[in-house]
Amino acid sequence: MAVSDHERTDPAADRIATLDVAAPGVPIAARPRSGRSEFAYFALRNWKFDLGLGVVLVCVAAALVGPLLTDHEPLAFTGPTDQPPSSEYWFGTTSFGQDVFTQFVYGLRAALVVGIVGGGIAWLLGAVVGFTAGYRGGWVDDVLNMLTNVVLVIPTIALLIIVAAYVDVHSYATEAVLIGLTSWPWAARAVRAQTFSLKTREFVDVARLSGRGTRQIIATELAPNMSSYLLMMFILLFGGAILIGASLDFLGLGPSESISLGLMMNNAFLSSALILGMWWWFVPPGVGIIAIVGGLYVMNVGLDEVFNPKLRER
Amino acid sequence: MLRVDGLSVYYQSLRGDVKAVDGASFEIADGEIMGLAGESGCGKSTLGKSLVRMDARMRYVGGSVELDGRELPIWDDAKMNAFRFKEVSIIPQYALSALNPTRKIGQMAEELLSSRDVHLDRVLPELRRRLDLVGLSESVLGRFPIELSGGMKQRVVMVLSSLLDPSLLIADEVTSALDVSTQRAVSELLVEFRDRGFVKSMIVITHDLSVLYQIADTILVMYAGKLAEKAASDTIVDAPAHPYTRMLLSSLPEVGVRFAEKRLSGIPGRPPSLLDPPGGCRFRARCPLAFDRCGEEPPFDEVAPVHSAACWKAAA
Amino acid sequence: MTFVVAVTIDWAIPRFMPGDPVERLLSRMQAQPGASEALRGYYAEAFGFDVPIWQQYLNFWAALFHGDLGLSIAYFPTPVSELILSALPYTLALLVPAILLSFWAGNKVGALAARRKVLDNTVLPASYVLTATPHMWLGIVLVWLFASTLTIFPVSGAYGLALQPEWSVEFARSFLHHWILPFSALFLVGFGGWAIGMRNMIIYELEADYSNYLASLGAPTKLVRKYAYRNALLPQITGLALALGAVVAGAIVVEIVFSYPGLGSLTLSAIQNRDYFLIQGIFLFLIIGVLVANFVIDIAYVFIDPRTRVGMQGGP
């Protein structure tokens, strides 16, 4: 599965995730109970999942705990300017005398908010649209498909730049909403493809024949099979939202009243920190993003292996 | 002719080795079609596949295989290549998806053949003849797999797999997904391949005994990774020696017979786990004839001329 | 259809941005109070702001068909199309090689990584890191490392300050010198994504039925890999169309970091100056460009993947 933000590729989005039989001759009783416990059992044993999850959790911890470790405000001019990292200022200070470490941990918070909210909205929209289109088919599908294509083709960044400039974003939640509202088409397409392939499988026909209502079919037959897929998609959207948010912040279109990782880079850039060699200012934000997003992607790889046993330790 | 001695092939799984084929020994003469039957998971497919190519999870554990007097190095993937397609070939279970979807069939055949140092020109006339034999027009070569129906694809694979006249052809569940009339047509084609000398001997793997009765000369029944019984088809159907074979047969419905009084009897119970199989005869738990000696594994021995079975009761 | 909607959105949104562009222009020109009234009227008319909104919309379409994107407000009186066309080559110089080379290199390396464990263990983690890297950060780090600390490459611009664009060796050398870092920023991130994708697709294809069949018939790994690669490329090409948006976004940001005189920098100044027409023009360009690229890729795909061709003709 190619890994990227929502507009980069995910060719395997069209693949079907099925739970294979582990090996011939293994009687059912020997395997762990199906359902959530089986998932947890396999997931935690997958080192990639663990590694990714670990990294992400570290970042979350840093975001939660970090601000408590520092008594500075992120935007306050607290100390001497242009200081390299020291015992007093762990990540050094900026050209304006702000503490980089404080900015960093608050920035992490902002990134996580943007990721969860933005990714979540895109996920919800994408799942609903894609699923409805895939399941209903017919004219519903045509209409939704056209809508999806229109939004899909418009370069997201273009749309966001204009809209963000207009809306005058004040909080990261708002920025996240904007990102979510523009990132869903990719997810919708993938969910639609997945729904199509599942819809035509026999067990759905059987359920329909036995007289189950549409809602029930969706809940009991389709959703469980898609849940793994949906989970992985959310993770990708989460990562993607963070990246887009960082770009927006870098362009100066994010909230300016608080700090974010992208904004840190923007400030550093505008203050010629690159030329002055103040690496402590612009390197950490990027590393933070790479850590969270990279961790998410690696988690996803682990999950893919859990859900597709074929990929395990080949 | 094929001679297999003590062949053991295990599957590697997360929880240990699955003993899919455990100590198989049998022979197939030239011109013989041997049916390989048993329930799902008994190891017949593994046995068949191991003679051509071990997939990633299969592990050769022991035993020897001899084809036409030469040893088949089935444990050595590279060395086996010389034998594949030319001496031993397979019609896989997944024949319907065995063709590269983005390549024209003729083109794929040509590339495959030339990679095995066989010029398409040399075999083209024969290829045409065989396509005709199975009821396909030559135009099939210029088409993509997606343009063919399932039955057509299967026949293409049958022709292709046997094109270089292998000494041994393994047909893995070729009739399982077909309707009854197509089953018959395909089975008859297999026999015809043997009759015309395209292949010397054949192993037909299936769980359907009725098909084997029609086309196989001998039938080998497997159970839980072990060989249960091997005999001429008539013998197997009329006078089976192994209790498992007998119960398999009695669980078959007969066409045209109405069962007013007698119910179809299946075989109660389930096959044992192959991860940690029980000692002794593996059929013991489900066998109505089981007695004390069954705690000791019965050897697969001759109980009559050209008739072997692994059962203490049969040896009587 | 998509085009119409996209264009409408493109026209509509800048209109809703706060701030009156004419006012801005006037304040920049520091005109005298009396004169500013007259000027305001003049500009309003020049830009067509004096007519009702719906008429502005229609006028827009009319002008569009003449290739007239209006006059830039910020760079008055330079026509928007002129500004865009002069910035376009620089953006294309970054985008096109970055997209093509990262696609080609990423796919090749991804395929290689799929078969060599050693390569896999290095390339894969590196690719994950790369694909998780924000473009501008990479650009920033590259500037810091190679331009500021080790002054191998220049810090900004597309060519040396003393030079003018012309067809000369000197200019070409300077251009390349300035081009390398921004190109690398775009290339590396893209490379990571493609490498990961291809590696996974190749694994998938190598385990497909047709690969197994070929191997069972003794085909050399070279042939199997060749088929796997061709088949794995198909979804990657589809992915290319989807990835365009992200690369364009990356290009904009990278251009800003390097003060590269392409569409990215132009966009930024357009936003800062509330230059409706310029923004409109740029985004129109982007939208059309992406639409055209998508269209081209869709068409190319039909030619490359026989399944779509057949699907369109209707199967048997």
mmCIF file of C-alpha atoms in Angstrom, chain C residues 6-304:
data_model
loop_
_atom_site.group_PDB
_atom_site.id
_atom_site.type_symbol
_atom_site.label_atom_id
_atom_site.label_comp_id
_atom_site.label_asym_id
_atom_site.label_seq_id
_atom_site.Cartn_x
_atom_site.Cartn_y
_atom_site.Cartn_z
ATOM 1 C CA ALA C 6 -14.277 24.043 -11.267
ATOM 2 C CA VAL C 7 -14.032 27.241 -13.237
ATOM 3 C CA THR C 8 -17.046 28.683 -11.500
ATOM 4 C CA ILE C 9 -15.589 27.962 -8.116
ATOM 5 C CA ASP C 10 -12.335 29.419 -9.263
ATOM 6 C CA TRP C 11 -14.069 32.612 -10.302
ATOM 7 C CA ALA C 12 -16.301 32.845 -7.298
ATOM 8 C CA ILE C 13 -14.000 32.331 -4.383
ATOM 9 C CA PRO C 14 -11.529 35.135 -4.916
ATOM 10 C CA ARG C 15 -14.497 37.448 -5.147
ATOM 11 C CA PHE C 16 -15.475 36.602 -1.638
ATOM 12 C CA MET C 17 -12.146 37.405 -0.209
ATOM 13 C CA PRO C 18 -12.139 40.354 2.101
ATOM 14 C CA GLY C 19 -10.461 43.511 1.087
ATOM 15 C CA ASP C 20 -11.098 45.676 -1.893
ATOM 16 C CA PRO C 21 -8.370 45.268 -4.465
ATOM 17 C CA VAL C 22 -8.945 48.609 -6.012
ATOM 18 C CA GLU C 23 -8.449 50.304 -2.686
ATOM 19 C CA ARG C 24 -5.248 48.475 -2.222
ATOM 20 C CA LEU C 25 -3.965 49.465 -5.563
ATOM 21 C CA LEU C 26 -4.815 53.056 -4.897
ATOM 22 C CA SER C 27 -3.167 53.069 -1.522
ATOM 23 C CA ARG C 28 -0.056 51.692 -3.096
ATOM 24 C CA MET C 29 -0.026 54.360 -5.666
ATOM 25 C CA GLN C 30 -0.444 57.022 -3.031
ATOM 26 C CA ALA C 31 -2.592 59.119 -5.261
ATOM 27 C CA GLN C 32 -3.925 62.483 -4.286
ATOM 28 C CA PRO C 33 -7.375 62.464 -2.667
ATOM 29 C CA GLY C 34 -9.108 64.153 -5.522
ATOM 30 C CA ALA C 35 -7.431 62.068 -8.113
ATOM 31 C CA SER C 36 -8.181 58.866 -6.287
ATOM 32 C CA GLU C 37 -11.884 59.242 -6.917
ATOM 33 C CA ALA C 38 -11.366 59.457 -10.586
ATOM 34 C CA LEU C 39 -8.852 56.699 -10.520
ATOM 35 C CA ARG C 40 -11.213 54.516 -8.560
ATOM 36 C CA GLY C 41 -13.828 54.908 -11.177
ATOM 37 C CA TYR C 42 -11.323 54.222 -13.878
ATOM 38 C CA TYR C 43 -10.059 51.087 -12.273
ATOM 39 C CA ALA C 44 -13.492 49.864 -11.415
ATOM 40 C CA GLU C 45 -14.354 50.117 -15.028
ATOM 41 C CA ALA C 46 -11.089 48.651 -16.213
ATOM 42 C CA PHE C 47 -11.564 45.650 -14.039
ATOM 43 C CA GLY C 48 -15.200 45.358 -14.693
ATOM 44 C CA PHE C 49 -16.261 45.870 -11.107
ATOM 45 C CA ASP C 50 -18.825 48.428 -12.057
ATOM 46 C CA VAL C 51 -21.194 45.896 -13.589
ATOM 47 C CA PRO C 52 -23.419 43.587 -11.589
ATOM 48 C CA ILE C 53 -21.974 40.323 -10.404
ATOM 49 C CA TRP C 54 -23.749 38.055 -12.840
ATOM 50 C CA GLN C 55 -22.505 40.117 -15.695
ATOM 51 C CA GLN C 56 -18.989 39.915 -14.362
ATOM 52 C CA TYR C 57 -19.401 36.147 -14.424
ATOM 53 C CA LEU C 58 -20.490 36.063 -18.028
ATOM 54 C CA ASN C 59 -17.809 38.502 -19.019
ATOM 55 C CA PHE C 60 -15.347 36.186 -17.422
ATOM 56 C CA TRP C 61 -16.378 33.277 -19.598
ATOM 57 C CA ALA C 62 -16.272 35.421 -22.690
ATOM 58 C CA ALA C 63 -12.821 36.655 -21.928
ATOM 59 C CA LEU C 64 -11.707 33.132 -21.130
ATOM 60 C CA PHE C 65 -12.472 31.950 -24.582
ATOM 61 C CA HIS C 66 -10.304 34.673 -25.924
ATOM 62 C CA GLY C 67 -7.494 33.567 -23.702
ATOM 63 C CA ASP C 68 -7.792 36.805 -21.854
ATOM 64 C CA LEU C 69 -7.421 36.424 -18.157
ATOM 65 C CA GLY C 70 -7.614 40.073 -17.396
ATOM 66 C CA LEU C 71 -5.115 42.476 -15.980
ATOM 67 C CA SER C 72 -3.278 41.924 -12.802
ATOM 68 C CA ILE C 73 -4.200 44.303 -10.044
ATOM 69 C CA ALA C 74 -0.993 43.947 -8.143
ATOM 70 C CA TYR C 75 1.261 44.257 -11.134
ATOM 71 C CA PHE C 76 -0.944 46.606 -13.023
ATOM 72 C CA PRO C 77 -1.052 46.948 -15.949
ATOM 73 C CA THR C 78 0.616 43.652 -16.789
ATOM 74 C CA PRO C 79 -1.897 41.141 -18.115
ATOM 75 C CA VAL C 80 -2.409 38.127 -15.932
ATOM 76 C CA SER C 81 -1.696 35.734 -18.724
ATOM 77 C CA GLU C 82 1.651 37.328 -19.257
ATOM 78 C CA LEU C 83 2.572 37.000 -15.615
ATOM 79 C CA ILE C 84 1.524 33.410 -15.550
ATOM 80 C CA LEU C 85 3.324 32.522 -18.717
ATOM 81 C CA SER C 86 6.527 34.045 -17.537
ATOM 82 C CA ALA C 87 6.368 32.165 -14.255
ATOM 83 C CA LEU C 88 5.143 28.926 -15.728
ATOM 84 C CA PRO C 89 8.382 27.665 -17.254
ATOM 85 C CA TYR C 90 10.087 27.753 -13.892
ATOM 86 C CA THR C 91 7.373 25.790 -12.212
ATOM 87 C CA LEU C 92 7.276 23.285 -15.021
ATOM 88 C CA ALA C 93 11.030 22.996 -14.900
ATOM 89 C CA LEU C 94 10.671 21.842 -11.341
ATOM 90 C CA LEU C 95 7.458 19.859 -11.593
ATOM 91 C CA VAL C 96 7.846 17.833 -14.736
ATOM 92 C CA PRO C 97 11.262 16.338 -14.059
ATOM 93 C CA ALA C 98 10.377 15.835 -10.406
ATOM 94 C CA ILE C 99 7.200 13.944 -11.214
ATOM 95 C CA LEU C 100 8.649 11.857 -14.008
ATOM 96 C CA LEU C 101 11.941 11.040 -12.359
ATOM 97 C CA SER C 102 10.540 10.302 -8.942
ATOM 98 C CA PHE C 103 7.931 8.055 -10.559
ATOM 99 C CA TRP C 104 10.459 6.179 -12.625
ATOM 100 C CA ALA C 105 13.162 5.926 -9.974
ATOM 101 C CA GLY C 106 10.758 5.220 -7.153
ATOM 102 C CA ASN C 107 9.084 2.406 -9.048
ATOM 103 C CA LYS C 108 12.335 0.838 -10.108
ATOM 104 C CA VAL C 109 13.835 0.937 -6.637
ATOM 105 C CA GLY C 110 10.604 -0.219 -5.065
ATOM 106 C CA ALA C 111 10.567 -3.223 -7.376
ATOM 107 C CA LEU C 112 14.178 -3.990 -6.527
ATOM 108 C CA ALA C 113 13.497 -3.702 -2.845
ATOM 109 C CA ALA C 114 10.707 -6.223 -3.168
ATOM 110 C CA ARG C 115 13.117 -8.951 -4.023
ATOM 111 C CA ARG C 116 16.201 -8.208 -2.025
ATOM 112 C CA LYS C 117 15.825 -8.357 1.715
ATOM 113 C CA VAL C 118 18.880 -6.190 2.331
ATOM 114 C CA LEU C 119 17.667 -3.466 0.052
ATOM 115 C CA ASP C 120 14.217 -3.778 1.459
ATOM 116 C CA ASN C 121 15.388 -3.141 4.967
ATOM 117 C CA THR C 122 17.120 0.077 4.030
ATOM 118 C CA VAL C 123 14.969 1.475 1.272
ATOM 119 C CA LEU C 124 11.680 0.888 2.972
ATOM 120 C CA PRO C 125 12.221 2.774 6.236
ATOM 121 C CA ALA C 126 13.957 5.561 4.325
ATOM 122 C CA SER C 127 10.993 5.785 1.983
ATOM 123 C CA TYR C 128 8.558 5.972 4.850
ATOM 124 C CA VAL C 129 10.508 8.820 6.340
ATOM 125 C CA LEU C 130 10.696 10.578 2.996
ATOM 126 C CA THR C 131 7.044 10.277 2.230
ATOM 127 C CA ALA C 132 6.148 11.580 5.676
ATOM 128 C CA THR C 133 8.371 14.616 5.154
ATOM 129 C CA PRO C 134 6.727 17.927 4.466
ATOM 130 C CA HIS C 135 8.130 19.360 1.236
ATOM 131 C CA MET C 136 9.049 22.696 2.660
ATOM 132 C CA TRP C 137 10.944 21.229 5.554
ATOM 133 C CA LEU C 138 13.048 19.208 3.205
ATOM 134 C CA GLY C 139 13.652 22.306 1.176
ATOM 135 C CA ILE C 140 14.614 24.210 4.285
ATOM 136 C CA VAL C 141 16.992 21.532 5.444
ATOM 137 C CA LEU C 142 18.565 21.265 2.015
ATOM 138 C CA VAL C 143 19.143 24.996 1.937
ATOM 139 C CA TRP C 144 20.600 24.942 5.387
ATOM 140 C CA LEU C 145 22.910 22.028 4.715
ATOM 141 C CA PHE C 146 24.028 22.571 1.187
ATOM 142 C CA ALA C 147 23.590 26.255 0.595
ATOM 143 C CA SER C 148 24.192 27.876 3.904
ATOM 144 C CA THR C 149 26.519 25.562 5.785
ATOM 145 C CA LEU C 150 28.298 23.963 2.889
ATOM 146 C CA THR C 151 28.033 26.572 0.226
ATOM 147 C CA ILE C 152 27.837 24.176 -2.658
ATOM 148 C CA PHE C 153 24.547 25.445 -3.951
ATOM 149 C CA PRO C 154 22.917 28.825 -4.037
ATOM 150 C CA VAL C 155 20.337 29.787 -1.497
ATOM 151 C CA SER C 156 17.619 31.137 -3.684
ATOM 152 C CA GLY C 157 16.498 32.260 -7.061
ATOM 153 C CA ALA C 158 16.437 30.467 -10.347
ATOM 154 C CA TYR C 159 19.644 31.867 -11.735
ATOM 155 C CA GLY C 160 22.507 34.141 -10.808
ATOM 156 C CA LEU C 161 21.643 37.720 -9.985
ATOM 157 C CA ALA C 162 23.812 39.139 -12.675
ATOM 158 C CA LEU C 163 22.348 36.991 -15.407
ATOM 159 C CA GLN C 164 19.383 37.347 -17.680
ATOM 160 C CA PRO C 165 17.424 34.428 -19.103
ATOM 161 C CA GLU C 166 18.915 33.551 -22.442
ATOM 162 C CA TRP C 167 20.108 30.570 -24.385
ATOM 163 C CA SER C 168 23.679 30.447 -23.290
ATOM 164 C CA VAL C 169 25.876 27.914 -21.599
ATOM 165 C CA GLU C 170 26.559 30.271 -18.774
ATOM 166 C CA PHE C 171 22.906 30.768 -18.062
ATOM 167 C CA ALA C 172 22.204 27.081 -18.394
ATOM 168 C CA ARG C 173 24.875 26.250 -15.879
ATOM 169 C CA SER C 174 23.656 28.817 -13.424
ATOM 170 C CA PHE C 175 20.118 27.664 -13.937
ATOM 171 C CA LEU C 176 20.995 24.077 -13.208
ATOM 172 C CA HIS C 177 23.003 25.096 -10.235
ATOM 173 C CA HIS C 178 20.010 26.856 -8.790
ATOM 174 C CA TRP C 179 17.623 24.167 -9.850
ATOM 175 C CA ILE C 180 19.165 21.188 -8.120
ATOM 176 C CA LEU C 181 18.079 21.833 -4.547
ATOM 177 C CA PRO C 182 14.437 22.688 -5.139
ATOM 178 C CA PHE C 183 14.188 19.829 -7.576
ATOM 179 C CA SER C 184 15.678 17.467 -5.023
ATOM 180 C CA ALA C 185 13.163 18.512 -2.411
ATOM 181 C CA LEU C 186 10.296 17.591 -4.704
ATOM 182 C CA PHE C 187 11.995 14.525 -6.095
ATOM 183 C CA LEU C 188 12.913 12.902 -2.796
ATOM 184 C CA VAL C 189 9.490 13.121 -1.235
ATOM 185 C CA GLY C 190 7.831 11.758 -4.346
ATOM 186 C CA PHE C 191 10.412 9.025 -4.633
ATOM 187 C CA GLY C 192 9.584 7.750 -1.176
ATOM 188 C CA GLY C 193 5.913 7.427 -1.968
ATOM 189 C CA TRP C 194 6.392 5.643 -5.255
ATOM 190 C CA ALA C 195 8.986 3.274 -3.894
ATOM 191 C CA ILE C 196 6.720 2.111 -1.114
ATOM 192 C CA GLY C 197 3.771 1.724 -3.412
ATOM 193 C CA MET C 198 5.636 -0.224 -6.017
ATOM 194 C CA ARG C 199 7.273 -2.499 -3.503
ATOM 195 C CA ASN C 200 3.906 -3.483 -2.108
ATOM 196 C CA MET C 201 2.308 -3.901 -5.495
ATOM 197 C CA ILE C 202 5.155 -6.070 -6.675
ATOM 198 C CA ILE C 203 4.841 -8.338 -3.672
ATOM 199 C CA TYR C 204 1.163 -8.626 -4.392
ATOM 200 C CA GLU C 205 1.752 -9.439 -8.039
ATOM 201 C CA LEU C 206 4.516 -11.909 -7.319
ATOM 202 C CA GLU C 207 2.105 -13.885 -5.198
ATOM 203 C CA ALA C 208 -0.655 -13.787 -7.770
ATOM 204 C CA ASP C 209 -1.882 -16.933 -9.424
ATOM 205 C CA TYR C 210 -0.348 -16.186 -12.775
ATOM 206 C CA SER C 211 3.053 -15.734 -11.200
ATOM 207 C CA ASN C 212 2.723 -19.065 -9.447
ATOM 208 C CA TYR C 213 1.643 -20.719 -12.651
ATOM 209 C CA LEU C 214 4.589 -19.405 -14.600
ATOM 210 C CA ALA C 215 6.958 -20.497 -11.881
ATOM 211 C CA SER C 216 5.354 -23.938 -11.788
ATOM 212 C CA LEU C 217 6.058 -24.260 -15.456
ATOM 213 C CA GLY C 218 9.659 -23.410 -14.794
ATOM 214 C CA ALA C 219 9.717 -19.871 -16.088
ATOM 215 C CA PRO C 220 12.850 -18.011 -14.968
ATOM 216 C CA THR C 221 12.366 -15.397 -12.292
ATOM 217 C CA LYS C 222 13.256 -12.750 -14.823
ATOM 218 C CA LEU C 223 10.100 -13.427 -16.784
ATOM 219 C CA VAL C 224 7.922 -13.603 -13.699
ATOM 220 C CA ARG C 225 9.342 -10.331 -12.448
ATOM 221 C CA LYS C 226 8.853 -8.680 -15.791
ATOM 222 C CA TYR C 227 5.167 -9.559 -15.803
ATOM 223 C CA ALA C 228 4.789 -8.561 -12.177
ATOM 224 C CA TYR C 229 6.398 -5.193 -12.827
ATOM 225 C CA ARG C 230 4.200 -4.439 -15.820
ATOM 226 C CA ASN C 231 1.074 -5.351 -13.937
ATOM 227 C CA ALA C 232 2.095 -3.455 -10.840
ATOM 228 C CA LEU C 233 2.697 -0.314 -12.862
ATOM 229 C CA LEU C 234 -0.937 -0.045 -13.795
ATOM 230 C CA PRO C 235 -2.329 0.955 -10.434
ATOM 231 C CA GLN C 236 0.692 3.176 -9.966
ATOM 232 C CA ILE C 237 -0.249 5.098 -13.064
ATOM 233 C CA THR C 238 -3.735 5.570 -11.734
ATOM 234 C CA GLY C 239 -2.133 6.802 -8.576
ATOM 235 C CA LEU C 240 -0.138 9.297 -10.566
ATOM 236 C CA ALA C 241 -3.278 11.137 -11.486
ATOM 237 C CA LEU C 242 -4.303 11.325 -7.869
ATOM 238 C CA ALA C 243 -0.894 12.423 -6.698
ATOM 239 C CA LEU C 244 -0.717 15.434 -8.945
ATOM 240 C CA GLY C 245 -2.490 17.631 -6.460
ATOM 241 C CA ALA C 246 0.013 16.861 -3.749
ATOM 242 C CA VAL C 247 3.024 17.478 -5.962
ATOM 243 C CA VAL C 248 1.653 20.791 -7.109
ATOM 244 C CA ALA C 249 1.134 21.793 -3.505
ATOM 245 C CA GLY C 250 4.675 20.750 -2.783
ATOM 246 C CA ALA C 251 5.983 22.768 -5.703
ATOM 247 C CA ILE C 252 4.265 25.897 -4.477
ATOM 248 C CA VAL C 253 5.768 25.591 -1.055
ATOM 249 C CA VAL C 254 9.221 24.666 -2.276
ATOM 250 C CA GLU C 255 9.268 27.620 -4.619
ATOM 251 C CA ILE C 256 8.600 29.892 -1.709
ATOM 252 C CA VAL C 257 11.436 28.428 0.303
ATOM 253 C CA PHE C 258 13.835 28.964 -2.559
ATOM 254 C CA SER C 259 12.325 32.197 -3.789
ATOM 255 C CA TYR C 260 12.029 30.443 -7.077
ATOM 256 C CA PRO C 261 10.185 32.650 -9.585
ATOM 257 C CA GLY C 262 7.501 30.177 -10.448
ATOM 258 C CA LEU C 263 3.759 30.038 -9.952
ATOM 259 C CA GLY C 264 4.199 29.390 -6.258
ATOM 260 C CA SER C 265 5.832 32.659 -5.468
ATOM 261 C CA LEU C 266 3.403 34.379 -7.787
ATOM 262 C CA THR C 267 0.515 32.879 -5.866
ATOM 263 C CA LEU C 268 1.838 34.109 -2.584
ATOM 264 C CA SER C 269 2.177 37.677 -3.757
ATOM 265 C CA ALA C 270 -1.250 37.440 -5.358
ATOM 266 C CA ILE C 271 -2.799 36.468 -2.075
ATOM 267 C CA GLN C 272 -0.966 39.092 -0.132
ATOM 268 C CA ASN C 273 -2.116 41.765 -2.559
ATOM 269 C CA ARG C 274 -5.629 40.473 -2.898
ATOM 270 C CA ASP C 275 -5.124 40.346 -6.624
ATOM 271 C CA TYR C 276 -8.367 38.684 -7.747
ATOM 272 C CA PHE C 277 -7.474 38.268 -11.349
ATOM 273 C CA LEU C 278 -4.062 36.915 -10.739
ATOM 274 C CA ILE C 279 -5.308 34.366 -8.258
ATOM 275 C CA GLN C 280 -8.103 33.411 -10.558
ATOM 276 C CA GLY C 281 -5.736 33.098 -13.441
ATOM 277 C CA ILE C 282 -3.235 30.993 -11.579
ATOM 278 C CA PHE C 283 -5.793 28.633 -10.223
ATOM 279 C CA LEU C 284 -7.503 28.379 -13.518
ATOM 280 C CA PHE C 285 -4.207 27.375 -14.934
ATOM 281 C CA LEU C 286 -3.638 24.850 -12.207
ATOM 282 C CA ILE C 287 -7.076 23.387 -12.547
ATOM 283 C CA ILE C 288 -6.843 23.126 -16.287
ATOM 284 C CA GLY C 289 -3.393 21.690 -16.030
ATOM 285 C CA VAL C 290 -4.458 19.039 -13.568
ATOM 286 C CA LEU C 291 -7.593 18.235 -15.566
ATOM 287 C CA VAL C 292 -5.594 17.868 -18.739
ATOM 288 C CA ALA C 293 -3.025 15.708 -17.025
ATOM 289 C CA ASN C 294 -5.774 13.520 -15.588
ATOM 290 C CA PHE C 295 -7.359 13.246 -18.975
ATOM 291 C CA VAL C 296 -4.088 12.276 -20.609
ATOM 292 C CA ILE C 297 -3.417 9.683 -17.981
ATOM 293 C CA ASP C 298 -6.899 8.230 -18.334
ATOM 294 C CA ILE C 299 -6.447 7.889 -22.063
ATOM 295 C CA ALA C 300 -2.982 6.449 -21.729
ATOM 296 C CA TYR C 301 -4.308 3.956 -19.239
ATOM 297 C CA VAL C 302 -6.871 2.641 -21.671
ATOM 298 C CA PHE C 303 -4.097 1.869 -24.066
ATOM 299 C CA ILE C 304 -1.894 0.237 -21.523
#
